Coordinates of C-alpha atoms and ligand atoms in Angstrom, one line a residue:
X30 CA 56.7 78.5 -19.9
X31 CA 58.6 76.0 -17.8
X32 CA 56.7 72.8 -17.0
X33 CA 55.5 72.1 -13.4
X34 CA 56.0 68.7 -11.8
X35 CA 54.3 67.6 -8.6
X36 CA 56.2 64.8 -6.9
X37 CA 54.7 62.7 -4.1
X38 CA 57.4 61.0 -2.0
X39 CA 59.9 63.8 -2.8
X40 CA 61.9 63.1 0.4
X41 CA 62.7 59.5 -0.7
X42 CA 65.6 58.2 -2.8
X43 CA 63.8 58.4 -6.2
X44 CA 62.1 61.7 -5.2
X45 CA 65.6 63.3 -4.7
X46 CA 67.1 62.0 -7.9
X47 CA 64.0 62.8 -10.0
X48 CA 63.8 66.3 -8.5
X49 CA 67.4 67.0 -9.4
X50 CA 66.8 65.8 -13.0
X51 CA 63.7 67.9 -13.4
X52 CA 65.4 71.0 -12.0
X53 CA 68.2 70.5 -14.5
X54 CA 65.6 70.4 -17.2
X55 CA 64.2 73.7 -16.1
X56 CA 61.0 72.4 -14.4
X57 CA 59.3 74.0 -11.5
X58 CA 59.3 71.2 -9.0
X59 CA 56.6 71.0 -6.3
X60 CA 57.2 68.4 -3.6
X61 CA 54.5 67.0 -1.4
X62 CA 55.1 67.1 2.4
X63 CA 52.9 65.7 5.0
X64 CA 52.0 67.9 8.0
X65 CA 52.0 64.9 10.3
X66 CA 55.6 64.0 9.6
X67 CA 58.7 66.2 10.2
X68 CA 59.8 66.9 6.6
X69 CA 62.8 64.7 5.9
X70 CA 65.0 66.9 3.7
X71 CA 68.3 65.1 4.2
X72 CA 68.4 63.5 0.8
X73 CA 67.5 66.7 -1.0
X74 CA 70.2 68.4 1.1
X75 CA 72.8 65.8 0.1
X76 CA 72.0 66.7 -3.6
X77 CA 72.1 70.5 -2.7
X78 CA 68.5 71.1 -4.0
X79 CA 66.5 71.4 -0.8
X80 CA 65.8 75.1 -1.4
X81 CA 64.8 74.6 -5.0
X82 CA 61.7 72.5 -4.3
X83 CA 58.5 74.2 -3.6
X84 CA 56.7 72.4 -0.8
X85 CA 53.0 71.6 -0.9
X86 CA 51.0 70.0 1.8
X87 CA 49.6 66.7 0.4
X88 CA 48.6 63.6 2.2
X89 CA 47.4 60.7 0.0
X90 CA 45.0 59.5 2.6
X91 CA 42.9 62.7 2.3
X92 CA 41.0 63.1 -1.0
X93 CA 40.1 66.8 -0.5
X94 CA 43.7 67.6 0.6
X95 CA 45.0 65.9 -2.6
X96 CA 42.6 68.0 -4.7
X97 CA 43.6 71.2 -3.0
X98 CA 47.3 70.4 -3.5
X99 CA 46.7 69.8 -7.3
X100 CA 44.6 73.0 -7.6
X101 CA 47.4 74.9 -5.9
X102 CA 50.4 73.4 -7.7
X103 CA 48.7 73.3 -11.2
X104 CA 51.1 70.6 -12.4
X105 CA 51.6 69.4 -16.0
X106 CA 52.9 66.1 -14.6
X107 CA 52.5 64.2 -11.4
X108 CA 55.0 61.6 -10.3
X109 CA 53.4 59.4 -7.6
X110 CA 56.4 58.0 -5.8
X111 CA 54.9 58.0 -2.3
X112 CA 54.3 54.7 -0.6
X113 CA 55.0 52.6 2.5
X114 CA 57.7 51.0 0.3
X115 CA 59.4 48.5 2.7
X116 CA 58.1 45.1 1.8
X117 CA 58.8 43.6 5.2
X118 CA 56.8 46.3 7.0
X119 CA 53.9 45.7 4.8
X120 CA 53.3 42.3 6.5
X121 CA 52.9 44.2 9.8
X122 CA 51.0 47.2 8.4
X123 CA 49.0 45.9 5.4
X124 CA 46.2 48.4 5.8
X125 CA 48.4 51.5 5.9
X126 CA 50.4 50.1 3.0
X127 CA 47.2 49.7 1.0
X128 CA 45.8 53.1 2.2
X129 CA 48.8 54.9 0.7
X130 CA 50.0 52.6 -2.1
X131 CA 46.6 51.4 -3.5
X132 CA 43.9 53.9 -2.4
X133 CA 46.4 56.8 -2.6
X134 CA 46.7 56.1 -6.3
X135 CA 42.9 56.0 -6.6
X136 CA 42.6 59.3 -4.9
X137 CA 45.1 60.9 -7.2
X138 CA 43.4 59.6 -10.3
X139 CA 40.0 60.8 -9.0
X140 CA 41.5 64.2 -8.2
X141 CA 43.0 64.5 -11.6
X142 CA 39.7 63.5 -13.2
X143 CA 38.0 66.3 -11.2
X144 CA 40.5 69.0 -11.3
X145 CA 42.3 68.6 -14.7
X146 CA 42.2 65.4 -16.7
X147 CA 45.0 66.6 -19.0
X148 CA 47.6 66.2 -16.2
X149 CA 50.0 63.4 -17.0
X150 CA 50.5 60.8 -14.2
X151 CA 53.4 58.5 -13.5
X152 CA 52.6 55.7 -11.2
X153 CA 55.5 54.0 -9.5
X154 CA 54.8 50.3 -10.0
X155 CA 57.2 47.6 -8.9
X156 CA 58.7 44.3 -9.9
X157 CA 57.3 43.0 -6.6
X158 CA 54.1 42.6 -8.6
X159 CA 55.7 39.7 -10.5
X160 CA 56.5 38.1 -7.1
X161 CA 56.5 34.4 -7.4
X162 CA 58.1 33.9 -10.8
X163 CA 56.8 30.6 -12.3
X164 CA 59.2 30.3 -15.3
X165 CA 62.8 31.2 -14.6
X166 CA 63.7 30.5 -18.2
X167 CA 62.0 33.8 -19.1
X168 CA 62.8 37.4 -18.1
X169 CA 59.9 39.5 -16.7
X170 CA 58.5 42.1 -19.1
X171 CA 55.3 44.1 -19.4
X172 CA 53.4 40.9 -20.4
X173 CA 54.6 38.6 -17.7
X174 CA 52.1 37.1 -15.2
X175 CA 51.7 38.8 -11.8
X176 CA 51.8 36.9 -8.5
X177 CA 52.5 39.4 -5.7
X178 CA 53.9 37.9 -2.5
X179 CA 53.3 40.7 0.1
X180 CA 50.7 43.2 1.0
X181 CA 53.0 45.7 -0.6
X182 CA 53.0 43.8 -3.9
X183 CA 49.2 43.5 -3.8
X184 CA 48.8 47.2 -3.2
X185 CA 51.0 48.0 -6.1
X186 CA 49.1 45.7 -8.4
X187 CA 45.8 47.5 -7.5
X188 CA 47.4 50.8 -8.4
X189 CA 48.9 49.4 -11.6
X190 CA 45.6 48.1 -12.9
X191 CA 43.7 51.2 -11.8
X192 CA 46.2 53.4 -13.7
X193 CA 45.7 51.2 -16.8
X194 CA 41.9 51.4 -16.2
X195 CA 41.7 55.2 -16.1
X196 CA 43.8 55.3 -19.3
X197 CA 41.4 52.9 -21.0
X198 CA 38.2 54.4 -19.5
X199 CA 38.9 58.1 -19.8
X200 CA 41.9 58.4 -22.1
X201 CA 44.1 59.7 -19.3
X202 CA 47.8 60.1 -20.0
X203 CA 48.6 57.7 -17.1
X204 CA 51.7 55.5 -17.1
X205 CA 52.7 52.6 -14.9
X206 CA 56.5 52.2 -14.7
X207 CA 57.3 48.7 -13.5
X208 CA 60.7 49.3 -11.9
X209 CA 63.0 46.6 -10.7
X210 CA 65.1 47.2 -7.6
X211 CA 67.1 50.4 -7.9
X212 CA 69.6 51.5 -5.3
X213 CA 72.1 54.3 -4.5
X214 CA 73.9 56.0 -1.7
X215 CA 70.6 57.7 -0.9
X216 CA 68.8 54.3 -0.3
X217 CA 67.3 53.9 3.2
X218 CA 69.1 51.5 5.5
X219 CA 66.1 49.2 5.9
X220 CA 66.7 47.9 2.3
X221 CA 69.2 45.1 2.0
X222 CA 71.9 46.7 -0.3
X223 CA 72.3 49.8 1.8
X224 CA 72.1 47.7 5.0
X225 CA 75.0 45.7 3.7
X226 CA 77.2 48.7 2.5
X227 CA 76.6 50.8 5.6
X228 CA 76.8 47.8 8.0
X229 CA 80.0 46.4 6.6
X230 CA 81.6 49.9 6.6
X231 CA 80.7 50.1 10.3
X232 CA 82.3 46.7 10.9
X233 CA 85.4 47.9 9.1
X234 CA 85.8 51.0 11.3
X235 CA 85.0 49.2 14.5
X236 CA 81.5 50.8 15.0
X237 CA 79.7 47.5 15.0
X238 CA 80.7 43.9 15.6
X239 CA 78.6 42.0 13.1
X240 CA 75.9 42.4 10.4
X241 CA 72.7 40.4 10.7
X242 CA 70.8 39.4 7.5
X243 CA 67.9 37.3 6.4
X244 CA 67.6 35.2 3.3
X245 CA 70.9 35.3 1.4
X246 CA 69.6 33.3 -1.6
X247 CA 67.1 35.9 -2.8
X248 CA 68.1 37.2 -6.3
X249 CA 67.4 40.7 -7.5
X250 CA 67.9 42.8 -10.6
X251 CA 69.6 45.7 -9.0
X252 CA 70.2 49.0 -10.9
X253 CA 71.2 52.6 -10.0
X254 CA 68.3 54.9 -9.0
X255 CA 70.0 57.8 -10.8
X256 CA 69.6 56.0 -14.1
X257 CA 66.1 54.9 -13.5
X258 CA 64.6 58.4 -12.8
X259 CA 65.7 59.3 -16.4
X260 CA 63.5 56.4 -17.7
X261 CA 60.6 57.6 -15.5
X262 CA 60.8 61.1 -17.0
X263 CA 61.0 59.7 -20.6
X264 CA 57.8 57.7 -20.0
X265 CA 55.8 61.0 -19.5
X266 CA 57.3 62.6 -22.6
X267 CA 55.9 60.0 -25.1
X268 CA 53.2 60.9 -27.6
X269 CA 50.9 58.2 -26.0
X270 CA 50.8 56.7 -22.5
X271 CA 51.9 53.1 -22.0
X272 CA 53.5 50.8 -19.4
X273 CA 57.3 50.1 -19.2
X274 CA 59.6 47.8 -17.4
X275 CA 62.9 49.4 -16.2
X276 CA 65.6 46.8 -15.3
X277 CA 69.2 46.0 -15.9
X278 CA 68.9 42.4 -17.2
X279 CA 71.3 40.9 -14.7
X280 CA 70.4 39.2 -11.4
X281 CA 72.5 38.7 -8.3
X282 CA 71.9 37.1 -4.9
X283 CA 72.0 38.9 -1.6
X284 CA 75.0 36.7 -0.9
X285 CA 76.7 37.8 -4.1
X286 CA 76.0 41.5 -3.2
X287 CA 77.6 40.9 0.2
X288 CA 80.7 39.5 -1.4
X289 CA 81.1 42.4 -3.8
X290 CA 80.6 45.0 -1.0
X291 CA 83.0 43.1 1.4
X292 CA 85.7 42.9 -1.2
X293 CA 85.6 46.6 -1.8
X294 CA 86.0 47.2 2.0
X295 CA 89.1 45.0 2.1
X296 CA 87.3 41.9 3.5
X297 CA 87.2 38.4 1.9
X298 CA 84.3 36.3 3.1
X299 CA 84.3 32.6 3.8
X300 CA 80.9 31.2 4.3
X301 CA 80.5 28.6 7.1
X302 CA 77.5 26.5 8.2
X303 CA 74.1 26.2 6.7
X304 CA 70.6 27.8 7.1
X305 CA 70.0 29.8 10.2
X306 CA 73.5 28.9 11.5
X307 CA 75.4 30.2 8.5
X308 CA 78.1 32.8 9.1
X309 CA 80.4 34.9 7.0
X310 CA 83.9 35.0 8.3
X311 CA 86.6 37.5 7.2
X312 CA 89.4 35.3 5.9
X313 CA 92.1 37.8 6.9
X314 CA 91.1 38.5 10.5
X315 CA 89.2 35.3 11.2
X316 CA 86.4 37.4 12.6
X317 CA 82.7 36.6 12.0
X318 CA 81.3 39.7 10.3
X319 CA 77.9 38.4 9.0
X320 CA 75.3 36.1 10.6
X321 CA 71.8 35.0 9.9
X322 CA 68.9 36.3 12.0
X323 CA 65.6 34.6 11.1
X324 CA 63.7 37.7 12.2
X325 CA 64.6 39.1 8.7
X326 CA 63.0 36.2 6.9
X327 CA 59.6 37.2 5.3
X328 CA 56.4 35.2 5.6
X329 CA 56.4 34.8 1.8
X330 CA 59.5 35.6 -0.2
X331 CA 60.2 36.8 -3.7
X332 CA 63.0 34.4 -4.6
X333 CA 64.1 35.6 -8.0
X334 CA 63.7 38.6 -10.3
X335 CA 65.2 39.4 -13.6
X336 CA 63.8 42.1 -15.8
X337 CA 63.6 42.7 -19.6
X338 CA 63.7 46.4 -20.4
X339 CA 63.7 45.9 -24.2
X340 CA 60.5 47.9 -24.7
X341 CA 62.0 50.9 -22.8
X342 CA 65.1 50.6 -24.8
X343 CA 63.2 50.5 -28.1
X344 CA 60.5 53.2 -27.4
X345 CA 62.1 55.4 -24.8
X346 CA 65.8 55.1 -25.9
X347 CA 66.5 54.2 -22.3
X348 CA 69.2 51.9 -21.0
X349 CA 71.0 51.9 -17.6
X350 CA 74.5 53.4 -17.7
X351 CA 75.7 52.0 -14.4
X352 CA 76.8 48.4 -13.9
X353 CA 76.3 46.5 -10.6
X354 CA 80.0 46.6 -10.0
X355 CA 80.0 50.5 -10.3
X356 CA 76.9 50.7 -8.1
X357 CA 78.4 48.7 -5.3
X358 CA 81.6 50.8 -5.5
X359 CA 79.6 54.0 -5.4
X360 CA 77.6 52.9 -2.4
X361 CA 80.5 51.4 -0.5
X362 CA 82.6 54.5 -1.0
X363 CA 79.8 56.8 0.2
X364 CA 79.2 54.7 3.3
X365 CA 82.9 54.3 4.1
X366 CA 83.3 58.1 4.1
X367 CA 80.1 58.7 6.1
X368 CA 81.2 56.2 8.8
X369 CA 84.6 57.8 9.0
X370 CA 83.0 61.3 9.2
X371 CA 80.3 60.0 11.7
X372 CA 77.4 61.1 9.5
X373 CA 75.2 58.1 8.6
X374 CA 72.2 60.2 7.8
X375 CA 69.6 57.6 6.7
Ligands
GDR426 P1 62.7 44.4 -2.0 O1 64.0 45.1 -1.3 O2 61.9 43.6 -1.0 O3 63.2 43.6 -3.2 O4 61.8 45.6 -2.4 P2 64.8 44.7 0.0 O5 66.2 45.3 -0.2 O6 64.1 45.1 1.2 O7 65.0 43.1 -0.1 C1 65.6 42.4 -1.1 C2 65.8 41.0 -0.8 O8 66.8 40.8 0.3 C3 66.4 39.9 1.2 N1 67.1 40.1 2.5 C4 66.9 41.2 3.3 N2 66.2 42.4 3.1 C5 66.2 43.3 4.0 N3 65.6 44.5 3.8 N4 67.0 43.2 5.2 C6 67.7 42.1 5.4 O9 68.4 41.9 6.4 C7 67.7 41.0 4.4 N5 68.3 39.8 4.3 C8 67.9 39.3 3.1 C9 64.9 40.1 1.3 O10 64.3 38.9 1.9 C10 64.6 40.3 -0.2 O11 64.4 39.0 -0.8 C11 62.5 46.8 -2.9 C12 61.7 48.0 -2.4 O12 62.4 49.2 -2.7 C13 60.3 48.1 -3.0 O13 59.6 49.3 -2.6 C14 60.4 48.1 -4.5 O14 59.2 48.1 -5.1 C15 61.2 46.9 -5.0 O15 62.4 46.8 -4.3 C16 61.4 46.9 -6.5

């Protein structure tokens, strides 16, 4: 009997890569769609798997609807990837962010408890839970202190602890995967890496004059989403449930990411000025291609993240195959082609 996986957030970046992986492994993949939103199938289409996913109507804000979806799909495994996942938006929509990210997880756990407590649950937790890192001499691992800096981070922390609590209270096979930033050509353009690769590709081809960014000094541990979904799957195949950090172990600033992407597009950036007035100038043409727009600053920022995935390496046999250099190349090449072909889908 092939296993069945139910994926919430199937239309997002991770949903698409995870679906492809599970299909390759012979799973029946059921993907949640919300009736209120036009189904966004573009990422699944880009991977050529849109017809291989069985849709089920599931909205994490409706407990009875969640229960019906689980009764209908009869999954062995549930991957809860659905969220309002853009940190900046969570400051404007904190309640929606918590409804889906925090209480959505509670509804799923309660539905599993009622319908079939043997279902294995993966909860998509986040390095945003570490937030304000107090000690930069240490990498963040499963035992590091949490200090979220956004309503998004706070909502993820609730879901993380509730997942742990159901495991401890009822013996659920419920796993919290604490994933550091993971990117790809399927990343949404609201996130900074894709904003940079797509934006600079547009500048190169004369489709836009300039790219506006916020805090260039923020440092992130960026990996490739395609590598990370393999770690997600491995977490649910263990003999016992536990929590795992997935990260690459290298950290780079937004400024550094800009320089890498620019170089691959044939630019060379000279930075001029300071603070809000800083600009990035292309040395060859003398044109200003990047500027700062304080609208992209966040009310509270996560300045620095660097993860330690030693436990995942040891217990899951997982390590990321893609370097940051390869990731930037992959994203830049995809966006360069999309801009040339006029098809910047997301
Ligand atoms: P993040 O990702 O908040 O880390 O959360 P994002 O790419 O949005 O921001 C990373 C850093 O870049 C800075 N930044 C900008 N960010 C955006 N989006 N746009 C800009 O113009 C810009 N300029 C500078 C930000 O201030 C920030 O410091 C992501 C999400 O996918 C979460 O859902 C996930 O949980 C975590 O990664 C791990």
